Amino acid sequence: MANSSLGSVIDSYDGVFRLDADPTSGHEDDVGEKTSVRVVAPNSISELDVKRELLQNETLVFYGSEHIFSLGLAPKVIFNISSSYPDMAVYRMTDGFEMAANSLFELHTNIKRRKVEMEFSSAFHAVLLMMDVCQESHLYGFIPNEYCLDSRLSQLASYKYYHQRKEDLTECEVYQALAEMGSNRPFKEREVIKDLQEEGKVTVKNRSGPKQVI
């Protein structure tokens, strides 16, 4: 999304879903500033607590196993956020939602979730939630699998739009590192997204050309 200049387009939608503790401040030209719903992974809960100031008048949706929200850090963070923002709605995705995600993933990949060795990403959860609550779902920031096969393009897309240092890994390098650890989850998730686009259930707003950072 870096250098995309899509901020005003993104802000023009009725609702904007964001992920984890991803900021908008300082990146408004590229990603906009509106946040309607924020989908948060278990491993981003502590970061969100530290960066509580980035929260707006938005809805928080957490996901993860039930025990995460009854023990440890998560209950404390949710309490802190609720105390700081008493009008903010906070939810956890139900086991039924996770089962539906499992079924959709298996339907499109013929792979059971446990075989990909990792939890689904925040982005994947957000897409499924958008499909459930929105009339139309327009996705920004998704790169197609074949993107990483192009040696020129694969060096352009940073893993996070706010990570622009030379030493930061690109998105394709992160995918490769995960693959070397035995997880092909990112590639398989994008196969599902591609199928959903072909079925007309989502629209992926990719850009192409020298400035492409999706």
mmCIF file with all atom_site columns, C-alpha atoms in Angstrom:
data_model
loop_
_atom_site.group_PDB
_atom_site.id
_atom_site.type_symbol
_atom_site.label_atom_id
_atom_site.label_alt_id
_atom_site.label_comp_id
_atom_site.label_asym_id
_atom_site.label_entity_id
_atom_site.label_seq_id
_atom_site.pdbx_PDB_ins_code
_atom_site.Cartn_x
_atom_site.Cartn_y
_atom_site.Cartn_z
_atom_site.occupancy
_atom_site.B_iso_or_equiv
_atom_site.pdbx_formal_charge
_atom_site.auth_seq_id
_atom_site.auth_comp_id
_atom_site.auth_asym_id
_atom_site.auth_atom_id
_atom_site.pdbx_PDB_model_num
ATOM 1   C CA . MET A 1 1   ? 0.000   0.000   0.000   1.00 0.00 ? 1   MET A CA 1
ATOM 2   C CA . ALA A 1 2   ? 2.985   2.319   0.377   1.00 0.00 ? 2   ALA A CA 1
ATOM 3   C CA . ASN A 1 3   ? 3.056   5.025   -2.321  1.00 0.00 ? 3   ASN A CA 1
ATOM 4   C CA . SER A 1 4   ? -0.386  3.956   -3.551  1.00 0.00 ? 4   SER A CA 1
ATOM 5   C CA . SER A 1 5   ? -2.113  7.333   -2.972  1.00 0.00 ? 5   SER A CA 1
ATOM 6   C CA . LEU A 1 6   ? -5.347  5.424   -2.336  1.00 0.00 ? 6   LEU A CA 1
ATOM 7   C CA . GLY A 1 7   ? -6.189  6.968   1.017   1.00 0.00 ? 7   GLY A CA 1
ATOM 8   C CA . SER A 1 8   ? -9.079  9.132   -0.173  1.00 0.00 ? 8   SER A CA 1
ATOM 9   C CA . VAL A 1 9   ? -10.550 6.211   -2.126  1.00 0.00 ? 9   VAL A CA 1
ATOM 10  C CA . ILE A 1 10  ? -10.425 3.940   0.917   1.00 0.00 ? 10  ILE A CA 1
ATOM 11  C CA . ASP A 1 11  ? -11.967 6.603   3.149   1.00 0.00 ? 11  ASP A CA 1
ATOM 12  C CA . SER A 1 12  ? -14.849 7.012   0.685   1.00 0.00 ? 12  SER A CA 1
ATOM 13  C CA . TYR A 1 13  ? -16.291 3.602   1.617   1.00 0.00 ? 13  TYR A CA 1
ATOM 14  C CA . ASP A 1 14  ? -19.058 3.355   4.192   1.00 0.00 ? 14  ASP A CA 1
ATOM 15  C CA . GLY A 1 15  ? -16.965 1.004   6.318   1.00 0.00 ? 15  GLY A CA 1
ATOM 16  C CA . VAL A 1 16  ? -13.225 0.390   6.510   1.00 0.00 ? 16  VAL A CA 1
ATOM 17  C CA . PHE A 1 17  ? -11.749 -2.740  8.083   1.00 0.00 ? 17  PHE A CA 1
ATOM 18  C CA . ARG A 1 18  ? -8.177  -2.671  9.378   1.00 0.00 ? 18  ARG A CA 1
ATOM 19  C CA . LEU A 1 19  ? -5.895  -5.277  10.901  1.00 0.00 ? 19  LEU A CA 1
ATOM 20  C CA . ASP A 1 20  ? -4.218  -5.708  14.268  1.00 0.00 ? 20  ASP A CA 1
ATOM 21  C CA . ALA A 1 21  ? -2.314  -2.593  15.387  1.00 0.00 ? 21  ALA A CA 1
ATOM 22  C CA . ASP A 1 22  ? -1.717  -1.230  11.878  1.00 0.00 ? 22  ASP A CA 1
ATOM 23  C CA . PRO A 1 23  ? -1.554  2.579   12.090  1.00 0.00 ? 23  PRO A CA 1
ATOM 24  C CA . THR A 1 24  ? -3.055  5.219   9.841   1.00 0.00 ? 24  THR A CA 1
ATOM 25  C CA . SER A 1 25  ? -1.293  8.276   11.267  1.00 0.00 ? 25  SER A CA 1
ATOM 26  C CA . GLY A 1 26  ? 1.451   9.348   8.903   1.00 0.00 ? 26  GLY A CA 1
ATOM 27  C CA . HIS A 1 27  ? 0.122   7.095   6.142   1.00 0.00 ? 27  HIS A CA 1
ATOM 28  C CA . GLU A 1 28  ? -3.200  8.776   5.399   1.00 0.00 ? 28  GLU A CA 1
ATOM 29  C CA . ASP A 1 29  ? -2.351  9.495   1.755   1.00 0.00 ? 29  ASP A CA 1
ATOM 30  C CA . ASP A 1 30  ? -1.901  5.785   1.070   1.00 0.00 ? 30  ASP A CA 1
ATOM 31  C CA . VAL A 1 31  ? -4.296  3.986   3.431   1.00 0.00 ? 31  VAL A CA 1
ATOM 32  C CA . GLY A 1 32  ? -6.732  6.673   4.572   1.00 0.00 ? 32  GLY A CA 1
ATOM 33  C CA . GLU A 1 33  ? -7.619  7.552   8.139   1.00 0.00 ? 33  GLU A CA 1
ATOM 34  C CA . LYS A 1 34  ? -11.080 6.050   8.672   1.00 0.00 ? 34  LYS A CA 1
ATOM 35  C CA . THR A 1 35  ? -11.416 2.854   10.702  1.00 0.00 ? 35  THR A CA 1
ATOM 36  C CA . SER A 1 36  ? -14.787 1.199   11.255  1.00 0.00 ? 36  SER A CA 1
ATOM 37  C CA . VAL A 1 37  ? -13.737 -2.295  12.353  1.00 0.00 ? 37  VAL A CA 1
ATOM 38  C CA . ARG A 1 38  ? -10.361 -3.591  13.510  1.00 0.00 ? 38  ARG A CA 1
ATOM 39  C CA . VAL A 1 39  ? -9.743  -7.358  13.393  1.00 0.00 ? 39  VAL A CA 1
ATOM 40  C CA . VAL A 1 40  ? -7.081  -8.375  15.904  1.00 0.00 ? 40  VAL A CA 1
ATOM 41  C CA . ALA A 1 41  ? -4.999  -11.557 16.085  1.00 0.00 ? 41  ALA A CA 1
ATOM 42  C CA . PRO A 1 42  ? -3.989  -13.094 19.421  1.00 0.00 ? 42  PRO A CA 1
ATOM 43  C CA . ASN A 1 43  ? -0.322  -12.240 18.841  1.00 0.00 ? 43  ASN A CA 1
ATOM 44  C CA . SER A 1 44  ? -1.199  -8.568  18.264  1.00 0.00 ? 44  SER A CA 1
ATOM 45  C CA . ILE A 1 45  ? -3.123  -8.039  21.495  1.00 0.00 ? 45  ILE A CA 1
ATOM 46  C CA . SER A 1 46  ? -0.128  -6.787  23.486  1.00 0.00 ? 46  SER A CA 1
ATOM 47  C CA . GLU A 1 47  ? 0.922   -4.425  20.681  1.00 0.00 ? 47  GLU A CA 1
ATOM 48  C CA . LEU A 1 48  ? -2.589  -3.015  20.509  1.00 0.00 ? 48  LEU A CA 1
ATOM 49  C CA . ASP A 1 49  ? -2.465  -2.337  24.242  1.00 0.00 ? 49  ASP A CA 1
ATOM 50  C CA . VAL A 1 50  ? 0.773   -0.390  23.833  1.00 0.00 ? 50  VAL A CA 1
ATOM 51  C CA . LYS A 1 51  ? -0.580  1.520   20.828  1.00 0.00 ? 51  LYS A CA 1
ATOM 52  C CA . ARG A 1 52  ? -4.000  2.207   22.297  1.00 0.00 ? 52  ARG A CA 1
ATOM 53  C CA . GLU A 1 53  ? -3.818  5.805   21.095  1.00 0.00 ? 53  GLU A CA 1
ATOM 54  C CA . LEU A 1 54  ? -4.299  4.675   17.474  1.00 0.00 ? 54  LEU A CA 1
ATOM 55  C CA . LEU A 1 55  ? -7.830  3.488   18.241  1.00 0.00 ? 55  LEU A CA 1
ATOM 56  C CA . GLN A 1 56  ? -10.698 5.593   16.949  1.00 0.00 ? 56  GLN A CA 1
ATOM 57  C CA . ASN A 1 57  ? -14.442 5.278   17.373  1.00 0.00 ? 57  ASN A CA 1
ATOM 58  C CA . GLU A 1 58  ? -14.271 1.777   15.927  1.00 0.00 ? 58  GLU A CA 1
ATOM 59  C CA . THR A 1 59  ? -15.420 -1.759  16.627  1.00 0.00 ? 59  THR A CA 1
ATOM 60  C CA . LEU A 1 60  ? -12.797 -4.243  17.816  1.00 0.00 ? 60  LEU A CA 1
ATOM 61  C CA . VAL A 1 61  ? -13.106 -7.883  16.797  1.00 0.00 ? 61  VAL A CA 1
ATOM 62  C CA . PHE A 1 62  ? -10.694 -10.371 18.349  1.00 0.00 ? 62  PHE A CA 1
ATOM 63  C CA . TYR A 1 63  ? -10.246 -13.966 17.297  1.00 0.00 ? 63  TYR A CA 1
ATOM 64  C CA . GLY A 1 64  ? -8.527  -16.982 18.783  1.00 0.00 ? 64  GLY A CA 1
ATOM 65  C CA . SER A 1 65  ? -9.106  -19.916 21.100  1.00 0.00 ? 65  SER A CA 1
ATOM 66  C CA . GLU A 1 66  ? -11.473 -19.381 24.009  1.00 0.00 ? 66  GLU A CA 1
ATOM 67  C CA . HIS A 1 67  ? -8.764  -19.957 26.623  1.00 0.00 ? 67  HIS A CA 1
ATOM 68  C CA . ILE A 1 68  ? -6.839  -16.932 25.300  1.00 0.00 ? 68  ILE A CA 1
ATOM 69  C CA . PHE A 1 69  ? -9.678  -14.695 26.430  1.00 0.00 ? 69  PHE A CA 1
ATOM 70  C CA . SER A 1 70  ? -10.090 -16.216 29.860  1.00 0.00 ? 70  SER A CA 1
ATOM 71  C CA . LEU A 1 71  ? -6.436  -16.376 30.917  1.00 0.00 ? 71  LEU A CA 1
ATOM 72  C CA . GLY A 1 72  ? -3.290  -14.326 30.536  1.00 0.00 ? 72  GLY A CA 1
ATOM 73  C CA . LEU A 1 73  ? -2.918  -10.969 28.828  1.00 0.00 ? 73  LEU A CA 1
ATOM 74  C CA . ALA A 1 74  ? -6.043  -10.730 26.680  1.00 0.00 ? 74  ALA A CA 1
ATOM 75  C CA . PRO A 1 75  ? -8.613  -10.111 29.455  1.00 0.00 ? 75  PRO A CA 1
ATOM 76  C CA . LYS A 1 76  ? -6.414  -7.368  30.916  1.00 0.00 ? 76  LYS A CA 1
ATOM 77  C CA . VAL A 1 77  ? -5.945  -5.663  27.548  1.00 0.00 ? 77  VAL A CA 1
ATOM 78  C CA . ILE A 1 78  ? -9.643  -5.805  26.733  1.00 0.00 ? 78  ILE A CA 1
ATOM 79  C CA . PHE A 1 79  ? -10.443 -4.379  30.171  1.00 0.00 ? 79  PHE A CA 1
ATOM 80  C CA . ASN A 1 80  ? -7.908  -1.565  29.666  1.00 0.00 ? 80  ASN A CA 1
ATOM 81  C CA . ILE A 1 81  ? -9.314  -0.705  26.248  1.00 0.00 ? 81  ILE A CA 1
ATOM 82  C CA . SER A 1 82  ? -12.905 -0.838  27.478  1.00 0.00 ? 82  SER A CA 1
ATOM 83  C CA . SER A 1 83  ? -11.978 1.444   30.376  1.00 0.00 ? 83  SER A CA 1
ATOM 84  C CA . SER A 1 84  ? -10.257 3.932   28.078  1.00 0.00 ? 84  SER A CA 1
ATOM 85  C CA . TYR A 1 85  ? -12.998 3.784   25.438  1.00 0.00 ? 85  TYR A CA 1
ATOM 86  C CA . PRO A 1 86  ? -16.255 2.879   27.224  1.00 0.00 ? 86  PRO A CA 1
ATOM 87  C CA . ASP A 1 87  ? -18.343 3.420   24.081  1.00 0.00 ? 87  ASP A CA 1
ATOM 88  C CA . MET A 1 88  ? -16.231 1.104   21.936  1.00 0.00 ? 88  MET A CA 1
ATOM 89  C CA . ALA A 1 89  ? -17.834 -2.206  20.960  1.00 0.00 ? 89  ALA A CA 1
ATOM 90  C CA . VAL A 1 90  ? -15.599 -5.239  21.524  1.00 0.00 ? 90  VAL A CA 1
ATOM 91  C CA . TYR A 1 91  ? -16.337 -8.737  20.201  1.00 0.00 ? 91  TYR A CA 1
ATOM 92  C CA . ARG A 1 92  ? -14.703 -12.137 19.839  1.00 0.00 ? 92  ARG A CA 1
ATOM 93  C CA . MET A 1 93  ? -15.325 -14.292 16.790  1.00 0.00 ? 93  MET A CA 1
ATOM 94  C CA . THR A 1 94  ? -17.348 -17.325 17.796  1.00 0.00 ? 94  THR A CA 1
ATOM 95  C CA . ASP A 1 95  ? -16.342 -20.950 17.473  1.00 0.00 ? 95  ASP A CA 1
ATOM 96  C CA . GLY A 1 96  ? -19.067 -21.213 14.850  1.00 0.00 ? 96  GLY A CA 1
ATOM 97  C CA . PHE A 1 97  ? -17.391 -18.506 12.778  1.00 0.00 ? 97  PHE A CA 1
ATOM 98  C CA . GLU A 1 98  ? -14.076 -20.358 13.023  1.00 0.00 ? 98  GLU A CA 1
ATOM 99  C CA . MET A 1 99  ? -15.740 -23.599 11.940  1.00 0.00 ? 99  MET A CA 1
ATOM 100 C CA . ALA A 1 100 ? -17.228 -21.806 8.934   1.00 0.00 ? 100 ALA A CA 1
ATOM 101 C CA . ALA A 1 101 ? -13.760 -20.448 8.086   1.00 0.00 ? 101 ALA A CA 1
ATOM 102 C CA . ASN A 1 102 ? -12.346 -23.965 8.308   1.00 0.00 ? 102 ASN A CA 1
ATOM 103 C CA . SER A 1 103 ? -15.034 -25.290 5.982   1.00 0.00 ? 103 SER A CA 1
ATOM 104 C CA . LEU A 1 104 ? -14.520 -22.524 3.421   1.00 0.00 ? 104 LEU A CA 1
ATOM 105 C CA . PHE A 1 105 ? -10.755 -23.029 3.458   1.00 0.00 ? 105 PHE A CA 1
ATOM 106 C CA . GLU A 1 106 ? -11.102 -26.780 3.009   1.00 0.00 ? 106 GLU A CA 1
ATOM 107 C CA . LEU A 1 107 ? -13.698 -26.344 0.254   1.00 0.00 ? 107 LEU A CA 1
ATOM 108 C CA . HIS A 1 108 ? -11.369 -24.181 -1.839  1.00 0.00 ? 108 HIS A CA 1
ATOM 109 C CA . THR A 1 109 ? -8.036  -25.875 -1.095  1.00 0.00 ? 109 THR A CA 1
ATOM 110 C CA . ASN A 1 110 ? -8.922  -29.484 -0.227  1.00 0.00 ? 110 ASN A CA 1
ATOM 111 C CA . ILE A 1 111 ? -6.651  -29.046 2.798   1.00 0.00 ? 111 ILE A CA 1
ATOM 112 C CA . LYS A 1 112 ? -7.756  -29.317 6.398   1.00 0.00 ? 112 LYS A CA 1
ATOM 113 C CA . ARG A 1 113 ? -6.786  -26.353 8.546   1.00 0.00 ? 113 ARG A CA 1
ATOM 114 C CA . ARG A 1 114 ? -4.521  -28.313 10.876  1.00 0.00 ? 114 ARG A CA 1
ATOM 115 C CA . LYS A 1 115 ? -2.301  -29.248 7.934   1.00 0.00 ? 115 LYS A CA 1
ATOM 116 C CA . VAL A 1 116 ? -1.248  -25.640 7.267   1.00 0.00 ? 116 VAL A CA 1
ATOM 117 C CA . GLU A 1 117 ? 0.406   -25.533 10.703  1.00 0.00 ? 117 GLU A CA 1
ATOM 118 C CA . MET A 1 118 ? -0.735  -21.997 11.572  1.00 0.00 ? 118 MET A CA 1
ATOM 119 C CA . GLU A 1 119 ? -3.806  -20.017 12.493  1.00 0.00 ? 119 GLU A CA 1
ATOM 120 C CA . PHE A 1 120 ? -5.532  -18.141 9.711   1.00 0.00 ? 120 PHE A CA 1
ATOM 121 C CA . SER A 1 121 ? -4.308  -14.568 9.348   1.00 0.00 ? 121 SER A CA 1
ATOM 122 C CA . SER A 1 122 ? -6.092  -11.428 10.490  1.00 0.00 ? 122 SER A CA 1
ATOM 123 C CA . ALA A 1 123 ? -6.578  -10.557 6.827   1.00 0.00 ? 123 ALA A CA 1
ATOM 124 C CA . PHE A 1 124 ? -8.336  -13.855 6.117   1.00 0.00 ? 124 PHE A CA 1
ATOM 125 C CA . HIS A 1 125 ? -10.591 -13.421 9.146   1.00 0.00 ? 125 HIS A CA 1
ATOM 126 C CA . ALA A 1 126 ? -11.358 -9.846  8.082   1.00 0.00 ? 126 ALA A CA 1
ATOM 127 C CA . VAL A 1 127 ? -12.324 -10.907 4.558   1.00 0.00 ? 127 VAL A CA 1
ATOM 128 C CA . LEU A 1 128 ? -14.751 -13.523 5.858   1.00 0.00 ? 128 LEU A CA 1
ATOM 129 C CA . LEU A 1 129 ? -16.238 -11.037 8.311   1.00 0.00 ? 129 LEU A CA 1
ATOM 130 C CA . MET A 1 130 ? -16.651 -8.447  5.555   1.00 0.00 ? 130 MET A CA 1
ATOM 131 C CA . MET A 1 131 ? -18.455 -10.982 3.390   1.00 0.00 ? 131 MET A CA 1
ATOM 132 C CA . ASP A 1 132 ? -20.763 -11.695 6.313   1.00 0.00 ? 132 ASP A CA 1
ATOM 133 C CA . VAL A 1 133 ? -21.710 -8.102  7.167   1.00 0.00 ? 133 VAL A CA 1
ATOM 134 C CA . CYS A 1 134 ? -21.118 -6.015  4.019   1.00 0.00 ? 134 CYS A CA 1
ATOM 135 C CA . GLN A 1 135 ? -23.077 -5.853  0.776   1.00 0.00 ? 135 GLN A CA 1
ATOM 136 C CA . GLU A 1 136 ? -19.815 -5.443  -1.152  1.00 0.00 ? 136 GLU A CA 1
ATOM 137 C CA . SER A 1 137 ? -16.242 -6.214  -0.125  1.00 0.00 ? 137 SER A CA 1
ATOM 138 C CA . HIS A 1 138 ? -13.338 -4.360  -1.755  1.00 0.00 ? 138 HIS A CA 1
ATOM 139 C CA . LEU A 1 139 ? -9.924  -5.632  -0.698  1.00 0.00 ? 139 LEU A CA 1
ATOM 140 C CA . TYR A 1 140 ? -6.725  -3.608  -0.693  1.00 0.00 ? 140 TYR A CA 1
ATOM 141 C CA . GLY A 1 141 ? -3.256  -4.861  0.145   1.00 0.00 ? 141 GLY A CA 1
ATOM 142 C CA . PHE A 1 142 ? -3.526  -8.411  -1.215  1.00 0.00 ? 142 PHE A CA 1
ATOM 143 C CA . ILE A 1 143 ? -0.856  -9.665  -3.583  1.00 0.00 ? 143 ILE A CA 1
ATOM 144 C CA . PRO A 1 144 ? -1.557  -12.639 -5.868  1.00 0.00 ? 144 PRO A CA 1
ATOM 145 C CA . ASN A 1 145 ? 0.587   -15.760 -5.472  1.00 0.00 ? 145 ASN A CA 1
ATOM 146 C CA . GLU A 1 146 ? 2.145   -15.320 -8.911  1.00 0.00 ? 146 GLU A CA 1
ATOM 147 C CA . TYR A 1 147 ? 3.430   -11.907 -7.828  1.00 0.00 ? 147 TYR A CA 1
ATOM 148 C CA . CYS A 1 148 ? 6.194   -13.583 -5.824  1.00 0.00 ? 148 CYS A CA 1
ATOM 149 C CA . LEU A 1 149 ? 7.341   -15.538 -8.884  1.00 0.00 ? 149 LEU A CA 1
ATOM 150 C CA . ASP A 1 150 ? 8.409   -12.312 -10.617 1.00 0.00 ? 150 ASP A CA 1
ATOM 151 C CA . SER A 1 151 ? 11.882  -11.439 -9.330  1.00 0.00 ? 151 SER A CA 1
ATOM 152 C CA . ARG A 1 152 ? 11.379  -7.738  -10.104 1.00 0.00 ? 152 ARG A CA 1
ATOM 153 C CA . LEU A 1 153 ? 7.955   -7.324  -8.540  1.00 0.00 ? 153 LEU A CA 1
ATOM 154 C CA . SER A 1 154 ? 8.664   -9.541  -5.536  1.00 0.00 ? 154 SER A CA 1
ATOM 155 C CA . GLN A 1 155 ? 11.100  -6.963  -4.165  1.00 0.00 ? 155 GLN A CA 1
ATOM 156 C CA . LEU A 1 156 ? 8.583   -4.117  -4.268  1.00 0.00 ? 156 LEU A CA 1
ATOM 157 C CA . ALA A 1 157 ? 5.816   -5.047  -1.848  1.00 0.00 ? 157 ALA A CA 1
ATOM 158 C CA . SER A 1 158 ? 6.785   -4.477  1.774   1.00 0.00 ? 158 SER A CA 1
ATOM 159 C CA . TYR A 1 159 ? 5.174   -6.825  4.271   1.00 0.00 ? 159 TYR A CA 1
ATOM 160 C CA . LYS A 1 160 ? 3.670   -3.838  6.083   1.00 0.00 ? 160 LYS A CA 1
ATOM 161 C CA . TYR A 1 161 ? 3.102   -0.470  4.427   1.00 0.00 ? 161 TYR A CA 1
ATOM 162 C CA . TYR A 1 162 ? 4.648   1.240   7.455   1.00 0.00 ? 162 TYR A CA 1
ATOM 163 C CA . HIS A 1 163 ? 7.831   -0.882  7.272   1.00 0.00 ? 163 HIS A CA 1
ATOM 164 C CA . GLN A 1 164 ? 9.923   0.859   4.651   1.00 0.00 ? 164 GLN A CA 1
ATOM 165 C CA . ARG A 1 165 ? 13.478  0.365   5.909   1.00 0.00 ? 165 ARG A CA 1
ATOM 166 C CA . LYS A 1 166 ? 15.906  -1.455  3.640   1.00 0.00 ? 166 LYS A CA 1
ATOM 167 C CA . GLU A 1 167 ? 16.376  -4.200  6.218   1.00 0.00 ? 167 GLU A CA 1
ATOM 168 C CA . ASP A 1 168 ? 12.634  -4.908  6.475   1.00 0.00 ? 168 ASP A CA 1
ATOM 169 C CA . LEU A 1 169 ? 11.473  -8.080  4.759   1.00 0.00 ? 169 LEU A CA 1
ATOM 170 C CA . THR A 1 170 ? 9.229   -7.867  1.724   1.00 0.00 ? 170 THR A CA 1
ATOM 171 C CA . GLU A 1 171 ? 5.923   -9.719  1.771   1.00 0.00 ? 171 GLU A CA 1
ATOM 172 C CA . CYS A 1 172 ? 7.298   -12.394 -0.550  1.00 0.00 ? 172 CYS A CA 1
ATOM 173 C CA . GLU A 1 173 ? 10.317  -12.904 1.721   1.00 0.00 ? 173 GLU A CA 1
ATOM 174 C CA . VAL A 1 174 ? 7.997   -13.406 4.688   1.00 0.00 ? 174 VAL A CA 1
ATOM 175 C CA . TYR A 1 175 ? 5.994   -15.962 2.707   1.00 0.00 ? 175 TYR A CA 1
ATOM 176 C CA . GLN A 1 176 ? 9.181   -17.771 1.737   1.00 0.00 ? 176 GLN A CA 1
ATOM 177 C CA . ALA A 1 177 ? 10.362  -17.853 5.347   1.00 0.00 ? 177 ALA A CA 1
ATOM 178 C CA . LEU A 1 178 ? 7.040   -19.340 6.436   1.00 0.00 ? 178 LEU A CA 1
ATOM 179 C CA . ALA A 1 179 ? 7.231   -21.923 3.654   1.00 0.00 ? 179 ALA A CA 1
ATOM 180 C CA . GLU A 1 180 ? 10.697  -22.951 4.831   1.00 0.00 ? 180 GLU A CA 1
ATOM 181 C CA . MET A 1 181 ? 9.208   -23.487 8.296   1.00 0.00 ? 181 MET A CA 1
ATOM 182 C CA . GLY A 1 182 ? 6.604   -25.778 6.770   1.00 0.00 ? 182 GLY A CA 1
ATOM 183 C CA . SER A 1 183 ? 3.645   -23.411 6.458   1.00 0.00 ? 183 SER A CA 1
ATOM 184 C CA . ASN A 1 184 ? 2.057   -22.621 3.103   1.00 0.00 ? 184 ASN A CA 1
ATOM 185 C CA . ARG A 1 185 ? -0.849  -20.842 4.778   1.00 0.00 ? 185 ARG A CA 1
ATOM 186 C CA . PRO A 1 186 ? -0.362  -17.405 3.111   1.00 0.00 ? 186 PRO A CA 1
ATOM 187 C CA . PHE A 1 187 ? -0.339  -18.905 -0.377  1.00 0.00 ? 187 PHE A CA 1
ATOM 188 C CA . LYS A 1 188 ? -3.368  -21.059 0.347   1.00 0.00 ? 188 LYS A CA 1
ATOM 189 C CA . GLU A 1 189 ? -5.303  -18.146 1.822   1.00 0.00 ? 189 GLU A CA 1
ATOM 190 C CA . ARG A 1 190 ? -4.687  -16.190 -1.358  1.00 0.00 ? 190 ARG A CA 1
ATOM 191 C CA . GLU A 1 191 ? -5.914  -19.104 -3.426  1.00 0.00 ? 191 GLU A CA 1
ATOM 192 C CA . VAL A 1 192 ? -9.184  -18.838 -1.518  1.00 0.00 ? 192 VAL A CA 1
ATOM 193 C CA . ILE A 1 193 ? -9.297  -15.058 -2.046  1.00 0.00 ? 193 ILE A CA 1
ATOM 194 C CA . LYS A 1 194 ? -8.723  -15.567 -5.772  1.00 0.00 ? 194 LYS A CA 1
ATOM 195 C CA . ASP A 1 195 ? -11.599 -18.053 -5.919  1.00 0.00 ? 195 ASP A CA 1
ATOM 196 C CA . LEU A 1 196 ? -13.873 -15.682 -4.006  1.00 0.00 ? 196 LEU A CA 1
ATOM 197 C CA . GLN A 1 197 ? -13.051 -12.925 -6.471  1.00 0.00 ? 197 GLN A CA 1
ATOM 198 C CA . GLU A 1 198 ? -13.810 -15.174 -9.433  1.00 0.00 ? 198 GLU A CA 1
ATOM 199 C CA . GLU A 1 199 ? -17.136 -16.024 -7.783  1.00 0.00 ? 199 GLU A CA 1
ATOM 200 C CA . GLY A 1 200 ? -17.918 -12.308 -7.473  1.00 0.00 ? 200 GLY A CA 1
ATOM 201 C CA . LYS A 1 201 ? -17.967 -12.359 -3.677  1.00 0.00 ? 201 LYS A CA 1
ATOM 202 C CA . VAL A 1 202 ? -15.069 -9.926  -3.219  1.00 0.00 ? 202 VAL A CA 1
ATOM 203 C CA . THR A 1 203 ? -13.187 -7.444  -5.382  1.00 0.00 ? 203 THR A CA 1
ATOM 204 C CA . VAL A 1 204 ? -9.410  -7.279  -5.049  1.00 0.00 ? 204 VAL A CA 1
ATOM 205 C CA . LYS A 1 205 ? -8.118  -3.808  -5.841  1.00 0.00 ? 205 LYS A CA 1
ATOM 206 C CA . ASN A 1 206 ? -4.583  -4.550  -7.009  1.00 0.00 ? 206 ASN A CA 1
ATOM 207 C CA . ARG A 1 207 ? -2.395  -2.023  -8.766  1.00 0.00 ? 207 ARG A CA 1
ATOM 208 C CA . SER A 1 208 ? 0.187   -2.766  -11.428 1.00 0.00 ? 208 SER A CA 1
ATOM 209 C CA . GLY A 1 209 ? 3.191   -0.963  -12.814 1.00 0.00 ? 209 GLY A CA 1
ATOM 210 C CA . PRO A 1 210 ? 6.492   0.393   -11.514 1.00 0.00 ? 210 PRO A CA 1
ATOM 211 C CA . LYS A 1 211 ? 4.910   1.907   -8.384  1.00 0.00 ? 211 LYS A CA 1
ATOM 212 C CA . GLN A 1 212 ? 3.058   -1.252  -7.493  1.00 0.00 ? 212 GLN A CA 1
ATOM 213 C CA . VAL A 1 213 ? 2.976   -1.828  -3.774  1.00 0.00 ? 213 VAL A CA 1
ATOM 214 C CA . ILE A 1 214 ? -0.320  -3.527  -3.155  1.00 0.00 ? 214 ILE A CA 1
#
